[in-house]
PDB file of C-alpha atoms in Angstrom:
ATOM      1  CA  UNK A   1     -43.656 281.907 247.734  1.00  0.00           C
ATOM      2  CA  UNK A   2     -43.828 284.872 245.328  1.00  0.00           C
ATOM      3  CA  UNK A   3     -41.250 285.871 242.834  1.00  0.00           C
ATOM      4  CA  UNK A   4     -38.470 284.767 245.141  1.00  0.00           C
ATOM      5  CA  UNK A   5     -40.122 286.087 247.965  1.00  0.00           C
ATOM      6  CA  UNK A   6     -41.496 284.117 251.042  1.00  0.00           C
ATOM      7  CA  UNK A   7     -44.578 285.130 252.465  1.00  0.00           C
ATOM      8  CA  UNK A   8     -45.860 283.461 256.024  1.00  0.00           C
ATOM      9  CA  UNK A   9     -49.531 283.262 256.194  1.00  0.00           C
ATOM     10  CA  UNK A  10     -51.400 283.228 259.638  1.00  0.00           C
ATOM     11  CA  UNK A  11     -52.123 280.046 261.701  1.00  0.00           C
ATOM     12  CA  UNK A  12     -55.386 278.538 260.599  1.00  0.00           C
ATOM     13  CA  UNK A  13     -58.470 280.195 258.847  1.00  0.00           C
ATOM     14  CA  UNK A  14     -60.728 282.365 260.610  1.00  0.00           C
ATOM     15  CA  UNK A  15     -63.760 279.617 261.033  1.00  0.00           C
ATOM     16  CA  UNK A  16     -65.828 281.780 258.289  1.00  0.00           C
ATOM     17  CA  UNK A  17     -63.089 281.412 255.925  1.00  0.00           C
ATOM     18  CA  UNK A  18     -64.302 279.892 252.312  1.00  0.00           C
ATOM     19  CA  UNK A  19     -67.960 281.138 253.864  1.00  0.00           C
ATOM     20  CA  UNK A  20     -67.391 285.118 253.161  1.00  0.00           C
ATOM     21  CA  UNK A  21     -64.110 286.354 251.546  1.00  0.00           C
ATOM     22  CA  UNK A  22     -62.036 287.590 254.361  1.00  0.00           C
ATOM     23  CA  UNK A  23     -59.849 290.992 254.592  1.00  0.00           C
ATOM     24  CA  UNK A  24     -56.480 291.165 253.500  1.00  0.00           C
ATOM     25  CA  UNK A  25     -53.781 292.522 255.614  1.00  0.00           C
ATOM     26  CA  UNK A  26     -50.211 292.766 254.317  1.00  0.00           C
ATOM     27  CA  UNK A  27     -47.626 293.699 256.689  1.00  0.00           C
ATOM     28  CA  UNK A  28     -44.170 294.680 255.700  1.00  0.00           C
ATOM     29  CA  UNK A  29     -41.190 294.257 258.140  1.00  0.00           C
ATOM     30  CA  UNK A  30     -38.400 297.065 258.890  1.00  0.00           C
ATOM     31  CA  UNK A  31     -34.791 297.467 257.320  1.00  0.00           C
ATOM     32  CA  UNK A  32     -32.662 294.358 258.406  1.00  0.00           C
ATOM     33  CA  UNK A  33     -35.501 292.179 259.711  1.00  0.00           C
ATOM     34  CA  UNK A  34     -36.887 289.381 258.194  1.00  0.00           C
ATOM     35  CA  UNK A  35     -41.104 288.214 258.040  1.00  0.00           C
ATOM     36  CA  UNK A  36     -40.188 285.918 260.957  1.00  0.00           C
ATOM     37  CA  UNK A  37     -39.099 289.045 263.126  1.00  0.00           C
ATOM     38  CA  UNK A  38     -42.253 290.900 262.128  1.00  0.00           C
ATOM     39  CA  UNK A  39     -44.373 288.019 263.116  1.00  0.00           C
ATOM     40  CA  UNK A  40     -42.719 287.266 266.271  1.00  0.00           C
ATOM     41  CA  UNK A  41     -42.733 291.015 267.255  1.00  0.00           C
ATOM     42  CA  UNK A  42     -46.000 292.170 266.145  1.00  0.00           C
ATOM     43  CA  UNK A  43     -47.789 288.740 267.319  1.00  0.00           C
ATOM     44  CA  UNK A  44     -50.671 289.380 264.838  1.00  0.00           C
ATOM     45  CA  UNK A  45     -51.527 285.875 263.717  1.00  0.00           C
ATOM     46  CA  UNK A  46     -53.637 285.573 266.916  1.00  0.00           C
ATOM     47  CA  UNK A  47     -55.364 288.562 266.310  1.00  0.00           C
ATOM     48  CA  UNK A  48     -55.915 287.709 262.455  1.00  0.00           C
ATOM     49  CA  UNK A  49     -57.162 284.326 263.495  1.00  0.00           C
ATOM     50  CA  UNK A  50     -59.467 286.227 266.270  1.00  0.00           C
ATOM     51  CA  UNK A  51     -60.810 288.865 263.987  1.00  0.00           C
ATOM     52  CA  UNK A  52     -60.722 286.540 260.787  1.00  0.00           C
ATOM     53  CA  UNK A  53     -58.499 288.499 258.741  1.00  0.00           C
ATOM     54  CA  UNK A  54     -55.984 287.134 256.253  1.00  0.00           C
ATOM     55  CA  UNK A  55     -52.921 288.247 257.187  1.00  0.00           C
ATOM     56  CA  UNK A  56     -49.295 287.861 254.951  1.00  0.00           C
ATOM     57  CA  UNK A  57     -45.761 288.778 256.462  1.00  0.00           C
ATOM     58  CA  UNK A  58     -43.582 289.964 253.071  1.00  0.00           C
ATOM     59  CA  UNK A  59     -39.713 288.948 252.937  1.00  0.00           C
ATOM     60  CA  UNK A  60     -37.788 291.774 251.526  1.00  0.00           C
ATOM     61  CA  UNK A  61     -34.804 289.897 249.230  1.00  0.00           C
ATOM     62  CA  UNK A  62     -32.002 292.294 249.743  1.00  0.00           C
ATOM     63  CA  UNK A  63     -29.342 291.892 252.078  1.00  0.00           C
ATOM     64  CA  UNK A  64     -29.752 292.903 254.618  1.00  0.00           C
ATOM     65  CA  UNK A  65     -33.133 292.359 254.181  1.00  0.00           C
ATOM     66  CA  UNK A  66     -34.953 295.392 252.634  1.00  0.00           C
ATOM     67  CA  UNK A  67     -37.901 297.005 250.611  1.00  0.00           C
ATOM     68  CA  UNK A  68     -37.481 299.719 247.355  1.00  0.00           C
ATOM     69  CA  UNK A  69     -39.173 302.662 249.315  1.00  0.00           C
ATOM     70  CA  UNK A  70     -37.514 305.379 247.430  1.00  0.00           C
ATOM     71  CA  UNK A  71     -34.695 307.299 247.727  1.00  0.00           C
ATOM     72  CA  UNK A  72     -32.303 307.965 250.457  1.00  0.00           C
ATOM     73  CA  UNK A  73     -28.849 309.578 250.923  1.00  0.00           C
ATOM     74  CA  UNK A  74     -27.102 306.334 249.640  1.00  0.00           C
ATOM     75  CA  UNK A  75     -29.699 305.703 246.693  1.00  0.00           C
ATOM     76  CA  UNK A  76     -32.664 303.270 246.956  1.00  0.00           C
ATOM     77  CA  UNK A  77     -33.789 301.754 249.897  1.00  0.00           C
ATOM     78  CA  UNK A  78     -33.353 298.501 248.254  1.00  0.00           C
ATOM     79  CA  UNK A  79     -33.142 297.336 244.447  1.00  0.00           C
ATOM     80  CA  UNK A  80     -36.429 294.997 244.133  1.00  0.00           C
ATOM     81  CA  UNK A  81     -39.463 295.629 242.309  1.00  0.00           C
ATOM     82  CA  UNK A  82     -40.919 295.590 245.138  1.00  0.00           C
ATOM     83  CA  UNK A  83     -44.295 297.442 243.584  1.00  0.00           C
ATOM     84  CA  UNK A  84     -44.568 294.650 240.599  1.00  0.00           C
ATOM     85  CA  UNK A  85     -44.060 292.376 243.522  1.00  0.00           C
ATOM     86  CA  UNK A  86     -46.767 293.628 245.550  1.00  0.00           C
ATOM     87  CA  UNK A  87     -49.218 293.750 242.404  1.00  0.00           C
ATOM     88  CA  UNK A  88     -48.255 290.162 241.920  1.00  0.00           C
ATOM     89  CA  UNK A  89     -49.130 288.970 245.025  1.00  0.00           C
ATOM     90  CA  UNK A  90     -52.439 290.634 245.230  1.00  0.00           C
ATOM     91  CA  UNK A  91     -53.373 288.723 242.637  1.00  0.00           C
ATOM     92  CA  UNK A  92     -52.027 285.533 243.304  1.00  0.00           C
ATOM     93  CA  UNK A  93     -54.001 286.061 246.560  1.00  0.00           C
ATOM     94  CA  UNK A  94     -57.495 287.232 244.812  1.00  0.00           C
ATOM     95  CA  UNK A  95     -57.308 284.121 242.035  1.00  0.00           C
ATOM     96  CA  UNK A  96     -56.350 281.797 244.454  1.00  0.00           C
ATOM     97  CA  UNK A  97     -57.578 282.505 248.145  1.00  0.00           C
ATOM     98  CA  UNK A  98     -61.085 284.068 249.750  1.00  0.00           C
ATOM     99  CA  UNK A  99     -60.614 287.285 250.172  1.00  0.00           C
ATOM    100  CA  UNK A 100     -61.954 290.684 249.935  1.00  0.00           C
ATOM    101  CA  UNK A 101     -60.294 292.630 247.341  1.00  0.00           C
ATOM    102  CA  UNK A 102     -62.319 295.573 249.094  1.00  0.00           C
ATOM    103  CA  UNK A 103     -60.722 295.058 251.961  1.00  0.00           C
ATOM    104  CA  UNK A 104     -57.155 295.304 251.238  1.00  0.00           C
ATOM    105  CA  UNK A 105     -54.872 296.850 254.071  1.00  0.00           C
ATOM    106  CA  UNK A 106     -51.260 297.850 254.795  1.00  0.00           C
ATOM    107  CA  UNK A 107     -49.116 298.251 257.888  1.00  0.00           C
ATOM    108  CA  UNK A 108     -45.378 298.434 258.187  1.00  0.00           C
ATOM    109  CA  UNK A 109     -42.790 299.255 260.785  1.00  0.00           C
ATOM    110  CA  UNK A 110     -40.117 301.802 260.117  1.00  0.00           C
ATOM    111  CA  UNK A 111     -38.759 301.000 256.300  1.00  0.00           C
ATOM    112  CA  UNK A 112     -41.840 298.849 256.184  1.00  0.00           C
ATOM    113  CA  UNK A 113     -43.657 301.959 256.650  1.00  0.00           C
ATOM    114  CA  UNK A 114     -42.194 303.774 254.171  1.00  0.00           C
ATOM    115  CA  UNK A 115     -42.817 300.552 251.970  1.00  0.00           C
ATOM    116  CA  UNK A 116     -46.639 300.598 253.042  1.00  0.00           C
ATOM    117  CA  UNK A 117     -46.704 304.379 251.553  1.00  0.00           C
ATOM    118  CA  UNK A 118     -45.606 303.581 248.529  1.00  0.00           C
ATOM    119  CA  UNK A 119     -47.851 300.544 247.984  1.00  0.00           C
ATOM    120  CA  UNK A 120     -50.933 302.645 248.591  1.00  0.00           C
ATOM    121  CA  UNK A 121     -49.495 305.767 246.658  1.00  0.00           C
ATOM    122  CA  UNK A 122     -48.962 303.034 243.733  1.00  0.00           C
ATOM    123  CA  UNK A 123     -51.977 300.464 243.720  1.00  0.00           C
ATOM    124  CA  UNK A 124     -54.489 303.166 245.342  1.00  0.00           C
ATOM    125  CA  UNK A 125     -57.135 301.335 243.130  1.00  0.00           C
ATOM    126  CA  UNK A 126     -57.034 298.090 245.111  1.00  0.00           C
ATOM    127  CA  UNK A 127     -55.533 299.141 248.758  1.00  0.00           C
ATOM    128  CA  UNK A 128     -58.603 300.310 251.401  1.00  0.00           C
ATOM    129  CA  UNK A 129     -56.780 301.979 254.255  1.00  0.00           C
ATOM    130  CA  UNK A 130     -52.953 302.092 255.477  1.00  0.00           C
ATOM    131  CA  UNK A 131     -51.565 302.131 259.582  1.00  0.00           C
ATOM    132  CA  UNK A 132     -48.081 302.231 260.004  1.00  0.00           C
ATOM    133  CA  UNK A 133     -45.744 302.811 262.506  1.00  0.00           C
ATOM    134  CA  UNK A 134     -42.327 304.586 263.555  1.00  0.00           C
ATOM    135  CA  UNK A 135     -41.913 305.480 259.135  1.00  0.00           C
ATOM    136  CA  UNK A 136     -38.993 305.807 257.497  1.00  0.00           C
ATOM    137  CA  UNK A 137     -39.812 308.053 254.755  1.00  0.00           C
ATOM    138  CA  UNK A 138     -37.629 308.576 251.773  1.00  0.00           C
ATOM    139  CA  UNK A 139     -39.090 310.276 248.587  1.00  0.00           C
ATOM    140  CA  UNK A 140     -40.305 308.038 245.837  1.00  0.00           C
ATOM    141  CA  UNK A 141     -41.936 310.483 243.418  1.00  0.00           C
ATOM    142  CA  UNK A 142     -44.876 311.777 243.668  1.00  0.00           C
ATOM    143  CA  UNK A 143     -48.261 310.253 245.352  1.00  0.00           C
ATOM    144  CA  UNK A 144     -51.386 310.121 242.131  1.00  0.00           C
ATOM    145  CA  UNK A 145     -53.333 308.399 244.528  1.00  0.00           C
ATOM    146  CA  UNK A 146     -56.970 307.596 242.499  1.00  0.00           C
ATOM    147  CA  UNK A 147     -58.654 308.232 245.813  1.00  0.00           C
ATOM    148  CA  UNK A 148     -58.731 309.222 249.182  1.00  0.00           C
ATOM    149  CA  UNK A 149     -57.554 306.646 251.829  1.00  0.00           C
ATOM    150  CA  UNK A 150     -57.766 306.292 255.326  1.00  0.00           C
ATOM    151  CA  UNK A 151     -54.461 305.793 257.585  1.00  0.00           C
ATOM    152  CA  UNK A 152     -52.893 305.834 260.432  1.00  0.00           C
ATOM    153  CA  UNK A 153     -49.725 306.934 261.621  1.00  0.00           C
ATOM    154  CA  UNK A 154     -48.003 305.753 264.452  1.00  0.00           C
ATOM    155  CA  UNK A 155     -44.796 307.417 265.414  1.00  0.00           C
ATOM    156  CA  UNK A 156     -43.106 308.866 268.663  1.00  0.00           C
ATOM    157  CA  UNK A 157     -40.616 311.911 268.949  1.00  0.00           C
ATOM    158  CA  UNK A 158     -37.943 310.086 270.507  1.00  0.00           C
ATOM    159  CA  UNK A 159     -37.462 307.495 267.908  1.00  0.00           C
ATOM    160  CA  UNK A 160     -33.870 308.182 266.870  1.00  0.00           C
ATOM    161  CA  UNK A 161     -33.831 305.408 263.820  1.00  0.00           C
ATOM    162  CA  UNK A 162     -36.698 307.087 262.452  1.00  0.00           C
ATOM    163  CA  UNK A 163     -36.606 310.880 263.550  1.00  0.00           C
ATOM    164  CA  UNK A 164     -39.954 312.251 263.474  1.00  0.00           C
ATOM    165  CA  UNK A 165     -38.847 315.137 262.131  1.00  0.00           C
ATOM    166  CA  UNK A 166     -36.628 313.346 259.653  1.00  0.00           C
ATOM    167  CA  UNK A 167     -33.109 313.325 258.549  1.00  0.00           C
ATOM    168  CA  UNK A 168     -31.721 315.944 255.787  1.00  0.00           C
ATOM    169  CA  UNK A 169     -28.338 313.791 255.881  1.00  0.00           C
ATOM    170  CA  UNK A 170     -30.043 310.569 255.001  1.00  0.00           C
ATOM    171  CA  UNK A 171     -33.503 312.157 252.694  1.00  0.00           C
ATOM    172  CA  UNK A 172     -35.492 311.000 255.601  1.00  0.00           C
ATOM    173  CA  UNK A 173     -38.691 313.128 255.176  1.00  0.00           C
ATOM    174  CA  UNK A 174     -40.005 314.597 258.728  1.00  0.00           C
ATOM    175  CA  UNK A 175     -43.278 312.330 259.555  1.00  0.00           C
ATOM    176  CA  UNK A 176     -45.656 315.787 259.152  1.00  0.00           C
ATOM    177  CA  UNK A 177     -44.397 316.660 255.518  1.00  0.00           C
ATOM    178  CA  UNK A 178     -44.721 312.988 254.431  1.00  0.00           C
ATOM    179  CA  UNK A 179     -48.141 312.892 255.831  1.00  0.00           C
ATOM    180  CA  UNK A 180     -49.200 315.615 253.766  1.00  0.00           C
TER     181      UNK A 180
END
C-alpha cells in the first residue's frame, strides 16, 4: 500500500528471488479499471513468476479510477500526483525488496499508456525500457528525457477509444506524433 494506493504484487517469488535482484515491471491499468482488472486481463503474474520478474499492478485513486497523464479536453486525466507517487514507490521497492533498479520497466493499456509515457519522460534516470499498448495520449509538457530508451508501442487502427490517429476534440495526440 503506497500513499493511498494499493499495489498487487505477483504470486510467489521467482525461485532466484533474494539470490539475484530481480527486474521490476510496473504496469498501469486503463481509465475506469482497477489493478484487479489489469491483472485478470493481462494474466501476467504467471509469466512474472515464469520469467522471475517482479511485477506491481498500480491502483489509480480517482473515481472512476484514473492516472494524471496530462491534459485532455476536460483538463487532467486525473488529479493525483501520480509522478511523486511513482518515485515513491520505486523506492519503497529498491529499500525494501530485491530488485534491479537497472531493470526498471513500464507497460500500460490505453490511459495506462499514456501514464507509462509520462513516468519514463519524468524518472528517465531510473526507468530501462517502456511497451505499451492501445495509448491514450494527452500532452503533459514536454519529454527532457536524460537518455535514450527503448519501447514499444502497441496499437491498432481500429481502436475507436484510443484513435490511432488521435482525437482534436478530446487533445488525444495521434499515436505517430506522440511517438516522436
Amino acid at each position: 500500500h503506497f500513499g493511498g494506493l494499493t499495489t498487487y504484487f505477483s504470486g510467489a517469488p521467482a525461485p532466484s528471488y533474494g539470490r539475484q535482484p530481480q527486474p521490476l515491471v510496473l504496469n498501469y491499468h486503463g481509465y475506469s479499471w482497477t489493478s484487479k482488472i489489469m491483472e485478470n486481463s493481462t494474466q501476467m503474474d504467471g509469466t512474472a513468476d515464469k520469467y522471475g520478474f517482479v511485477l506491481i499492478y498500480p491502483q489509480g485513486v480517482d473515481d472512476p479510477p484514473s492516472w494524471n497523464a496530462g491534459v485532455g479536453a476536460f483538463g487532467p486525466t486525473g488529479d493525483a500526483d501520480d509522478i511523486q507517487f511513482t518515485r515513491d514507490m520505486l523506492n519503497t521497492m529498491t529499500q525494501n525488496y530485491c530488485v534491479d533498479i537497472h531493470r526498471v520497466y513500464v507497460t500500460g493499456i490505453s490511459l495506462g499508456a499514456g501514464m507509462a509515457y509520462r513516468v519514463a519522460c519524468t524518472l528517465s534516470d531510473r526507468i530501462t525500457a517502456i511497451a505499451t499498448v492501445s495509448g491514450a495520449y494527452y500532452p503533459f509538457g514536454n519529454c527532457n528525457a536524460t537518455r535514450p530508451m527503448a519501447s514499444l508501442e502497441l496499437h491498432g487502427r481500429a481502436d475507436a477509444l484510443a484513435p490511432y490517429n488521435g482525437n482534436p476534440a478530446t487533445r488525444m495526440a495521434a499515436v505517430q506524433d506522440y511517438l516522436n
